[in-house]
mmCIF file of C-alpha atoms in Angstrom:
data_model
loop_
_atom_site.group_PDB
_atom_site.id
_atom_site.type_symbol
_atom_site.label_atom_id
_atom_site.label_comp_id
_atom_site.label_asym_id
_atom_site.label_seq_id
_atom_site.Cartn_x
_atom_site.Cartn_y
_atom_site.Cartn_z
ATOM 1 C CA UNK A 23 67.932 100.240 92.055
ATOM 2 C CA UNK A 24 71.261 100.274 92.468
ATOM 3 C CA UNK A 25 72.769 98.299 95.461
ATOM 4 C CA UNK A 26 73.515 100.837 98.032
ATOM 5 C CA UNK A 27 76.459 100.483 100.682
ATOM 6 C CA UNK A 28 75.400 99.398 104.288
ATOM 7 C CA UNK A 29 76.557 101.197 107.489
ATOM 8 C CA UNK A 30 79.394 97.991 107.996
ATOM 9 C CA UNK A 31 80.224 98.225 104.607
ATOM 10 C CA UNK A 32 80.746 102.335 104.321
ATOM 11 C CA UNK A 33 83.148 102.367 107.084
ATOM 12 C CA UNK A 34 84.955 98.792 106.130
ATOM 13 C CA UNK A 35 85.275 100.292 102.639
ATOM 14 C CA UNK A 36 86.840 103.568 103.948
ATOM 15 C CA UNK A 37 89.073 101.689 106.122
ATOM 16 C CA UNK A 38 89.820 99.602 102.822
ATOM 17 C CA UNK A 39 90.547 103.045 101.103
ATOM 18 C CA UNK A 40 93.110 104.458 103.955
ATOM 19 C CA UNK A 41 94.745 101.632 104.196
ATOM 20 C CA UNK A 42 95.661 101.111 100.433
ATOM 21 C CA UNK A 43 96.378 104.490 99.998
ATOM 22 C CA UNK A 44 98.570 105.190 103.141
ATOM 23 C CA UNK A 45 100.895 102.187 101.811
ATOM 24 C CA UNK A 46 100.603 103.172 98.628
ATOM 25 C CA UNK A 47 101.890 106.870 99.277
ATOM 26 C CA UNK A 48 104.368 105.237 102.084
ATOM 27 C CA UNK A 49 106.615 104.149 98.777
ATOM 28 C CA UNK A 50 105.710 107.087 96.818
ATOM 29 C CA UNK A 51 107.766 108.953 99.537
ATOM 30 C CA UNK A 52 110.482 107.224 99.994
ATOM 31 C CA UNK A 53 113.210 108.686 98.487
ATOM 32 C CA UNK A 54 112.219 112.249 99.393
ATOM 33 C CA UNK A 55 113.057 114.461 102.796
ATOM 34 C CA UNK A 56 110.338 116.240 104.391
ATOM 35 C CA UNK A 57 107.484 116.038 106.928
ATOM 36 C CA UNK A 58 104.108 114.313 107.302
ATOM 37 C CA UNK A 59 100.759 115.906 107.831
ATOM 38 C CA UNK A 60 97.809 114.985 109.135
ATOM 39 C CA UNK A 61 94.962 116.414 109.246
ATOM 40 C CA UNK A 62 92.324 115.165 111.914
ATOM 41 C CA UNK A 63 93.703 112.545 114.472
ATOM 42 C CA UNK A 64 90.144 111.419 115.541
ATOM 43 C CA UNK A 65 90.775 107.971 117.313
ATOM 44 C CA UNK A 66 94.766 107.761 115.989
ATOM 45 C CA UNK A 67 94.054 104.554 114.109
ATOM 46 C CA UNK A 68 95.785 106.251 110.496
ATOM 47 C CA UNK A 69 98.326 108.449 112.701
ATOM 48 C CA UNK A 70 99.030 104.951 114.514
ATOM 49 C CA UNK A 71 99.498 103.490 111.221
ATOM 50 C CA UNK A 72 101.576 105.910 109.328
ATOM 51 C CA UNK A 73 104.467 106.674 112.642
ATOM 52 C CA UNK A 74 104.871 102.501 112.275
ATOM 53 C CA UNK A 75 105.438 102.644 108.756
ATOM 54 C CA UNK A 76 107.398 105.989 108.899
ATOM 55 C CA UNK A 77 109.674 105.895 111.689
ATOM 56 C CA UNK A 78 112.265 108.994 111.933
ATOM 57 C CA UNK A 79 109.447 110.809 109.601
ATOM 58 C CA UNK A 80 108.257 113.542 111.661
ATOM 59 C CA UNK A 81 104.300 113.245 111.333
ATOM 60 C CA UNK A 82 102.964 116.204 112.706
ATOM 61 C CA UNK A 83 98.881 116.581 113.175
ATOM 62 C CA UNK A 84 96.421 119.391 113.257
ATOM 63 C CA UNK A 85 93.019 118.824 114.827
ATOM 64 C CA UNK A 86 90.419 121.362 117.206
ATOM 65 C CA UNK A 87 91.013 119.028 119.960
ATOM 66 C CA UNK A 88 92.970 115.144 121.274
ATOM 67 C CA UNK A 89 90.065 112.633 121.447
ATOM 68 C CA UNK A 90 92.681 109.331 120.482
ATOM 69 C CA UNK A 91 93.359 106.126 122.077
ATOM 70 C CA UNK A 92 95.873 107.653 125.135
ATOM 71 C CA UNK A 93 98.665 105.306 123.494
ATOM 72 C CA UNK A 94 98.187 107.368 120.076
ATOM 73 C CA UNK A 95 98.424 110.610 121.260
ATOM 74 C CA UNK A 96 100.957 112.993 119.366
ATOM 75 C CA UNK A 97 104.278 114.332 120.833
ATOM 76 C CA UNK A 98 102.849 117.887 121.823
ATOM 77 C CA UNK A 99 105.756 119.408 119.821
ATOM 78 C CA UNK A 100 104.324 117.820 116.860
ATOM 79 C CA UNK A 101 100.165 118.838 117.214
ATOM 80 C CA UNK A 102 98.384 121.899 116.475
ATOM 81 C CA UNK A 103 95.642 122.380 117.960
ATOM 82 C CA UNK A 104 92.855 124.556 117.163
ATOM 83 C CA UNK A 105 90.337 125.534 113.821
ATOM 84 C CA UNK A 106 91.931 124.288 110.566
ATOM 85 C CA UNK A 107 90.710 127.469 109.217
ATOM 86 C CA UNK A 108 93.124 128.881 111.669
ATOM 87 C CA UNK A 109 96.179 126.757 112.473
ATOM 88 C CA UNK A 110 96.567 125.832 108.574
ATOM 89 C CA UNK A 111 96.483 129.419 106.949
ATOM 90 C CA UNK A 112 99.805 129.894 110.104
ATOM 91 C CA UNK A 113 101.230 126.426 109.243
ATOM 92 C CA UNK A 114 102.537 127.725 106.206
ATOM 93 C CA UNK A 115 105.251 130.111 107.735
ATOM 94 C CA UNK A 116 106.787 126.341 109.688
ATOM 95 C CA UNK A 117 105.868 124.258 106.358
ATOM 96 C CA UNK A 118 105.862 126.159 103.343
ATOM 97 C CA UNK A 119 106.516 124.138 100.624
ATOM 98 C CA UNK A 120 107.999 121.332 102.695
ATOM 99 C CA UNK A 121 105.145 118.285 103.267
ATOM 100 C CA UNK A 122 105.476 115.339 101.100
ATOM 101 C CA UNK A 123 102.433 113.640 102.155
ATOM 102 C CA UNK A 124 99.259 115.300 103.778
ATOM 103 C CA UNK A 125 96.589 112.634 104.998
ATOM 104 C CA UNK A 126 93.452 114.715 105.243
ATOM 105 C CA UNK A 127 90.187 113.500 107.588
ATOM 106 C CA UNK A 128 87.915 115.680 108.280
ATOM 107 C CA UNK A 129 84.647 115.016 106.843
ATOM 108 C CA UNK A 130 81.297 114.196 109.114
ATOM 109 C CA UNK A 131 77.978 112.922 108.417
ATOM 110 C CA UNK A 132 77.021 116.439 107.296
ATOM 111 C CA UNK A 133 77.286 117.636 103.794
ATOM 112 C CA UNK A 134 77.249 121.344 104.602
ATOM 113 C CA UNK A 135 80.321 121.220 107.052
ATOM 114 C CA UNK A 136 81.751 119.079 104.500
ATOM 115 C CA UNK A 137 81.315 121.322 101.811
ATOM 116 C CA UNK A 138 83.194 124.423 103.791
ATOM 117 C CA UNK A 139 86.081 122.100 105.292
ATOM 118 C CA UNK A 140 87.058 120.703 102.304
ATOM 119 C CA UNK A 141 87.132 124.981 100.992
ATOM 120 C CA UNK A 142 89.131 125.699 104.009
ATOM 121 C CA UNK A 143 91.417 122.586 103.040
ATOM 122 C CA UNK A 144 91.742 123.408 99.595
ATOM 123 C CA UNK A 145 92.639 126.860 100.469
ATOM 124 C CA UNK A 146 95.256 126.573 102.971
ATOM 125 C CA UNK A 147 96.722 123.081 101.919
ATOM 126 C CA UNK A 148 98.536 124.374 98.457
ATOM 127 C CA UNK A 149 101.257 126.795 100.485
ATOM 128 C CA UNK A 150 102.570 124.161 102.481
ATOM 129 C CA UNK A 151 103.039 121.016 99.799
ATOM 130 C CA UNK A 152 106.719 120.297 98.633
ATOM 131 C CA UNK A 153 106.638 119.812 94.713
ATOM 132 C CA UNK A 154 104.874 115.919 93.774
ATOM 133 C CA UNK A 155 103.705 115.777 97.148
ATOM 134 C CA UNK A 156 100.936 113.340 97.693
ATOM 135 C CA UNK A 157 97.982 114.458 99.374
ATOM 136 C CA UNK A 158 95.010 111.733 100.560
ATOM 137 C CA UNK A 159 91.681 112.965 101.520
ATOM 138 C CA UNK A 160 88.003 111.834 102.429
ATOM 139 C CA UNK A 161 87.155 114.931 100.903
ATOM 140 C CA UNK A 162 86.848 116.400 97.278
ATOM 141 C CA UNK A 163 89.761 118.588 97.402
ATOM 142 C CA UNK A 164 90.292 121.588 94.652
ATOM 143 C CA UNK A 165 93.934 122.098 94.790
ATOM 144 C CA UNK A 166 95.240 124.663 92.306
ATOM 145 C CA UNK A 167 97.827 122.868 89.169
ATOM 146 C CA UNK A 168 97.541 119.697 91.365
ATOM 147 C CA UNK A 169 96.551 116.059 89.798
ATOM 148 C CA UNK A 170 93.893 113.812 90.502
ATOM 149 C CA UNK A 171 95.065 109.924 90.864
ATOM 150 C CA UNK A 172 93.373 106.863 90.687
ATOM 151 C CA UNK A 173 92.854 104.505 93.724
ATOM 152 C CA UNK A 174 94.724 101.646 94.337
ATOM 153 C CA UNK A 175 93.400 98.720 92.965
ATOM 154 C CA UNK A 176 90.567 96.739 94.712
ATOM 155 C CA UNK A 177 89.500 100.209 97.009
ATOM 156 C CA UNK A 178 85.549 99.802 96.911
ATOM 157 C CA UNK A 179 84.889 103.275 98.609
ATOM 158 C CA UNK A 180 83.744 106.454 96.105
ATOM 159 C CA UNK A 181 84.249 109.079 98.824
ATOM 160 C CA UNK A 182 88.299 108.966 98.544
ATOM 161 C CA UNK A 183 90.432 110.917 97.087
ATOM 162 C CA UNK A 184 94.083 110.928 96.148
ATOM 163 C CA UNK A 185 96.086 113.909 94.463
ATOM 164 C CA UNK A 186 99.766 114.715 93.839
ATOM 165 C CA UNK A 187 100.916 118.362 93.991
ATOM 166 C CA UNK A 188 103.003 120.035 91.142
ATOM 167 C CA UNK B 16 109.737 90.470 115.940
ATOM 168 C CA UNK B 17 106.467 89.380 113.930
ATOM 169 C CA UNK B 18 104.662 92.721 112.302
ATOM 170 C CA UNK B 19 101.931 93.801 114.720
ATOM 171 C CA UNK B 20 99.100 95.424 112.805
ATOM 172 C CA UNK B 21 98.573 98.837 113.393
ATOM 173 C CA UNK B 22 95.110 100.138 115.174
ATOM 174 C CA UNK B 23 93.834 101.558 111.734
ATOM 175 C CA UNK B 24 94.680 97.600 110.771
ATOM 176 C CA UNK B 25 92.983 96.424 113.490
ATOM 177 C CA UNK B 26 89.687 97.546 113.383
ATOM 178 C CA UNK B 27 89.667 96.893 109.071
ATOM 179 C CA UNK B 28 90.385 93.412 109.795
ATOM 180 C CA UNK B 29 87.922 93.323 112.616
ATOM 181 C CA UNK B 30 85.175 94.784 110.042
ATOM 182 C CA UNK B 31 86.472 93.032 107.065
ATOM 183 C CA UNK B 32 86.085 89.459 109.307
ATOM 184 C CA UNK B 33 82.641 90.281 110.013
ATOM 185 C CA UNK B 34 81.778 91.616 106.392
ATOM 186 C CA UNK B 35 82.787 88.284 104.962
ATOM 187 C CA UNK B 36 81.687 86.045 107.484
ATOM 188 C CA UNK B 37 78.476 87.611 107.839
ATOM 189 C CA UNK B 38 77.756 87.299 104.094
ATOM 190 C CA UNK B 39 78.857 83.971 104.188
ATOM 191 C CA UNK B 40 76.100 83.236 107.045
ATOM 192 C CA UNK B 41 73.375 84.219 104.547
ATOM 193 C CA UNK B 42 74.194 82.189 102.232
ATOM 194 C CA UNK B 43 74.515 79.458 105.049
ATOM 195 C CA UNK B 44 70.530 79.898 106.489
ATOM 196 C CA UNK B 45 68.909 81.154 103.354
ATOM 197 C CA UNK B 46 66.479 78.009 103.392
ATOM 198 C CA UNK B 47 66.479 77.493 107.014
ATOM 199 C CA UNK B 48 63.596 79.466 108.502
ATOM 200 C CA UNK B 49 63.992 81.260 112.033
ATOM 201 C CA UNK B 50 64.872 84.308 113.729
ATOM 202 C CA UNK B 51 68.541 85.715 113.723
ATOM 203 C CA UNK B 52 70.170 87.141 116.853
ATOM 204 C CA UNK B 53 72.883 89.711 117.299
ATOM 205 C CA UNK B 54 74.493 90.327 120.544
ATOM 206 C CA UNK B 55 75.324 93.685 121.215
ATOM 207 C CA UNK B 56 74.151 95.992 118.963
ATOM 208 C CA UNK B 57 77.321 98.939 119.412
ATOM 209 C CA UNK B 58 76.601 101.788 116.441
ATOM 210 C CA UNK B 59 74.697 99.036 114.765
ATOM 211 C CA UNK B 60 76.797 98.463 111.580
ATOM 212 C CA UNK B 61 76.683 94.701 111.562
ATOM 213 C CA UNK B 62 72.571 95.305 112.070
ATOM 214 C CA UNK B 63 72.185 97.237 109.543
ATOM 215 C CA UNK B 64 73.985 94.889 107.058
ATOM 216 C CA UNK B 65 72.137 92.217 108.605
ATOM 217 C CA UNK B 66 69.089 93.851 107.986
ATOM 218 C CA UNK B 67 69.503 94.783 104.772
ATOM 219 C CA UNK B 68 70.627 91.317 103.557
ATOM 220 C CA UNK B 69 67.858 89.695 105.118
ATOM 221 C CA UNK B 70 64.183 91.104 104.056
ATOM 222 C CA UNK B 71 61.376 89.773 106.314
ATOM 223 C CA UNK B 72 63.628 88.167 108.639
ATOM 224 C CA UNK B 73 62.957 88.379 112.595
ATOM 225 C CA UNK B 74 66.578 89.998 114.300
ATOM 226 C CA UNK B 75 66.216 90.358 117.916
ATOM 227 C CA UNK B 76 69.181 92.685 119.130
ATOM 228 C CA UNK B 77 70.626 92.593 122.354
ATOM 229 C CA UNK B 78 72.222 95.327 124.582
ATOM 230 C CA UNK B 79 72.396 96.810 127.484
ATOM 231 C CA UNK B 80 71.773 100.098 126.309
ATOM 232 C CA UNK B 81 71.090 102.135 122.522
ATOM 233 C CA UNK B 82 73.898 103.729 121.438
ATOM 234 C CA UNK B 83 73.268 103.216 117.310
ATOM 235 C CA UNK B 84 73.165 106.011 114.637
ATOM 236 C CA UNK B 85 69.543 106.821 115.041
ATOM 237 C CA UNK B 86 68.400 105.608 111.499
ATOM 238 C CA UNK B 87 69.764 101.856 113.250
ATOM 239 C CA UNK B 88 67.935 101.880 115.877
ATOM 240 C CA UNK B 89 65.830 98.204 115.508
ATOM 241 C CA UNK B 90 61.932 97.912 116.505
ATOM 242 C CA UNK B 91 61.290 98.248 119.943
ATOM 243 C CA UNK B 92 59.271 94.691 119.814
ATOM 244 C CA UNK B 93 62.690 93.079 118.814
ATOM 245 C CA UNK B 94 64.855 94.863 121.329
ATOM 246 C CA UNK B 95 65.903 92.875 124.448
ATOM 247 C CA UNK B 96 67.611 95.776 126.821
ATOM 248 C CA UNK B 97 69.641 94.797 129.873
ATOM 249 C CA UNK B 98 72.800 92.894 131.037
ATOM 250 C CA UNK B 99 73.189 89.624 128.725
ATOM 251 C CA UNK B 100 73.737 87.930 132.225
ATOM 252 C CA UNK B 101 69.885 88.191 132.659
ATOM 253 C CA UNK B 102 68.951 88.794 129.276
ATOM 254 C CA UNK B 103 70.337 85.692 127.799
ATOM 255 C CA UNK B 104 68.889 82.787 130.246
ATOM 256 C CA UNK B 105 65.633 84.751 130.235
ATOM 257 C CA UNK B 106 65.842 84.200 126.243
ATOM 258 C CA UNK B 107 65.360 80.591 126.372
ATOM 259 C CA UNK B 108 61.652 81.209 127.058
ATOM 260 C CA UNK B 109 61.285 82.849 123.746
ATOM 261 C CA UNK B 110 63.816 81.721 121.410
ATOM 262 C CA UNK B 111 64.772 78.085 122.391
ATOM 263 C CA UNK B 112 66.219 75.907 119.931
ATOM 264 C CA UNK B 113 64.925 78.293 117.132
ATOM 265 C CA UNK B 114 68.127 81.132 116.344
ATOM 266 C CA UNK B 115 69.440 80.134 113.187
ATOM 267 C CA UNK B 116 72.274 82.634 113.144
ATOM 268 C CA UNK B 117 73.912 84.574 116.133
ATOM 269 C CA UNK B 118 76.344 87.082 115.662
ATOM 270 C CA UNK B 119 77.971 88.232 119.062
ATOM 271 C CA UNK B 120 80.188 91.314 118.875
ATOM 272 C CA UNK B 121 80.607 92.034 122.782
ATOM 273 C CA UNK B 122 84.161 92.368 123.264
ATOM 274 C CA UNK B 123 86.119 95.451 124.573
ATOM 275 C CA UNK B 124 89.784 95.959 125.257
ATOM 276 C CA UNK B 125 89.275 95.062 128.393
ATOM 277 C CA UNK B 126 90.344 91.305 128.911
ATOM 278 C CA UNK B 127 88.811 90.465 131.899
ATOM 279 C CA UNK B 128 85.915 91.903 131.009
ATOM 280 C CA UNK B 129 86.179 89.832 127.375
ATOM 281 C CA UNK B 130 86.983 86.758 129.902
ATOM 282 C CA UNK B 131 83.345 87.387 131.472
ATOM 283 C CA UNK B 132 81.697 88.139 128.110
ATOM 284 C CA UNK B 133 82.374 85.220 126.934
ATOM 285 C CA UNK B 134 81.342 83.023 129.663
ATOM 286 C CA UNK B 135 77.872 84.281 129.546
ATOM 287 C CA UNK B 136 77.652 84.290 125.866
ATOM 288 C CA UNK B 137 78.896 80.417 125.814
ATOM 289 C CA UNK B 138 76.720 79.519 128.929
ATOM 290 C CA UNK B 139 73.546 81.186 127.385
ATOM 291 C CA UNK B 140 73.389 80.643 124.262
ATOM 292 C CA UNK B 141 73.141 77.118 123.302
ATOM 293 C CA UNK B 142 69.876 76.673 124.509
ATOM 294 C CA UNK B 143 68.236 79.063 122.116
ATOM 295 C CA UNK B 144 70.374 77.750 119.020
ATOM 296 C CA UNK B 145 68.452 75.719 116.456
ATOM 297 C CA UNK B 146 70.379 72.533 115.314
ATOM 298 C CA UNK B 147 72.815 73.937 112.242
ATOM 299 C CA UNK B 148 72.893 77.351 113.346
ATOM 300 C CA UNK B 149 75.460 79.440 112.985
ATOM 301 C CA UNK B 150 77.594 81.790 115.439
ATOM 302 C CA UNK B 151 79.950 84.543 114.702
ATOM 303 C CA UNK B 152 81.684 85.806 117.598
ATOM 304 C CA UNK B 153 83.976 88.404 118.059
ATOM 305 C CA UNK B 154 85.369 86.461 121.399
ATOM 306 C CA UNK B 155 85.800 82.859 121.574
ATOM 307 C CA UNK B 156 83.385 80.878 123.028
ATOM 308 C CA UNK B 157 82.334 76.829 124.153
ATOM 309 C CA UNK B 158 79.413 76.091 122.615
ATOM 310 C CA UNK B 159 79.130 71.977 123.752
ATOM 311 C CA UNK B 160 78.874 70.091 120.563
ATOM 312 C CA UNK B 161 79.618 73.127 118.340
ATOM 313 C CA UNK B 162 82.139 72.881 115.351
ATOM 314 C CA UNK B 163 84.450 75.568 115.032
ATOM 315 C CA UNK B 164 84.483 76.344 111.380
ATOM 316 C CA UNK B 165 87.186 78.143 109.799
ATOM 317 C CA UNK B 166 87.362 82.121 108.607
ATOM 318 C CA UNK B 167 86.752 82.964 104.946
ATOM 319 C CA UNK B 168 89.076 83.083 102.548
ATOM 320 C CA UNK B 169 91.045 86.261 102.929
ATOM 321 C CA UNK B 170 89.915 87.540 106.672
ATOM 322 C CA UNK B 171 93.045 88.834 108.380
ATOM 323 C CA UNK B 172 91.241 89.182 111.927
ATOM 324 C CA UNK B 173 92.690 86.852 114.226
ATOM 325 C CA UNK B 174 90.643 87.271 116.789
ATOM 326 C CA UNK B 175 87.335 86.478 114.878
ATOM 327 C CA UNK B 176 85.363 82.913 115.341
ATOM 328 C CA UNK B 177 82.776 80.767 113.700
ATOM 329 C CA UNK B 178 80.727 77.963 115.113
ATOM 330 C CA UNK B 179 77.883 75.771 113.987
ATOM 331 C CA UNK B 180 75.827 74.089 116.478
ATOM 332 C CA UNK B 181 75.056 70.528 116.698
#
């Protein structure tokens, strides 16, 4: 049988697979204008970790409802709240084709919710990704032209996902 | 000003400190026979790996209360419920001298609180340590006689300890 991943080791190795990726895509960006999304605060712990390594990048973040550490809270200027299958279908007329990196968490414990947020991120991510934007997700993500890169090296988690927009 | 790791930093190095040392710890008792304690059982991550790594042995789990994922929830004959303040000294009747490894993850961000924690952890627990044994702590403790061993190779987590008894 193989060996199968332990509750520590699930969440250290998604941890593992943020955290690559985030600096990873922090380079990738660099050189090019435009904002930040993210897609699911839950604690703050990525947001917290992508305003450090992005100051003057304005990071804004999309989830139903604030449930952060208080000292990672968003400027309210810069959060939408409400249904991702509502807020991101109307981000597009503020972002169309602007974001050159979306950081996408939104997956649970249950595959069936899974299966329809990662349809309703697939479906309303594409409008508002500038060209060769990077786009990490915890999800499977079916983005139309877009490719699918490999992980950084030494990421142990299989449920991560990296892509870059055409 | 020295880089201060980010919160999504925080908590991999916290997991990745316990990951390491943990396996480390099996390696470390595999021929030493006696029951393993863990202190504070929180979502019951560290449990889980524990219990996974180490078929047929005894881990008694303390906490005040079950807060787990439900498929961590250990065996209600090897569940000691209540303040570690009582729980602990009452311990000694069962376990004393015979723990062979302890891991103690009872911190908070609360510092006082962390202050307290660790006084009871360091007053109570020596007594049901068997000579060798190993603790991983998530605060630092004095454990009279105890070595303080260093990290594995490659944990980042400052704020992670390791102590053999005498």
């Amino acid at each position: 049988m193989a060996y199968e991943p332990t509750r520590l080791e699930r969440l250290l190795f998604r941890l593992e697979a943020q955290h690559r990726s985030l600096n990873w895509a922090f380079g990738e960006i660099e050189d090019k204008p435009g904002p930040v999304l993210e897609l699911g605060l839950g604690h703050g712990r990525t947001y917290d970790h992508m305003r450090q390594h992005l100051p003057g990048r304005e990071i804004f973040v999309f989830d139903r409802e604030i449930d952060c550490f208080p000292d990672c809270t968003p400027p309210a200027e810069r959060l939408i709240l409400g249904k991702l299958s509502e807020t991101l279908p109307q981000a597009r007329f503020r972002f169309a084709g602007k974001a050159v990196l979306v950081n996408s968490d939104v997956g649970t414990y249950d595959d069936a919710l899974n299966a329809e947020m990662a349809g309703v991120v697939s479906a309303g991510l594409p409008a508002l990704l500038a060209p060769g934007a990077i786009v990490l997700s915890d999800l499977p993500l079916l983005l139309p032209g877009a490719t699918s890169l490999p992980l950084p090296q030494g990421v142990r988690s299989e449920r991560y996902f990296i892509y870059r927009s055409p």
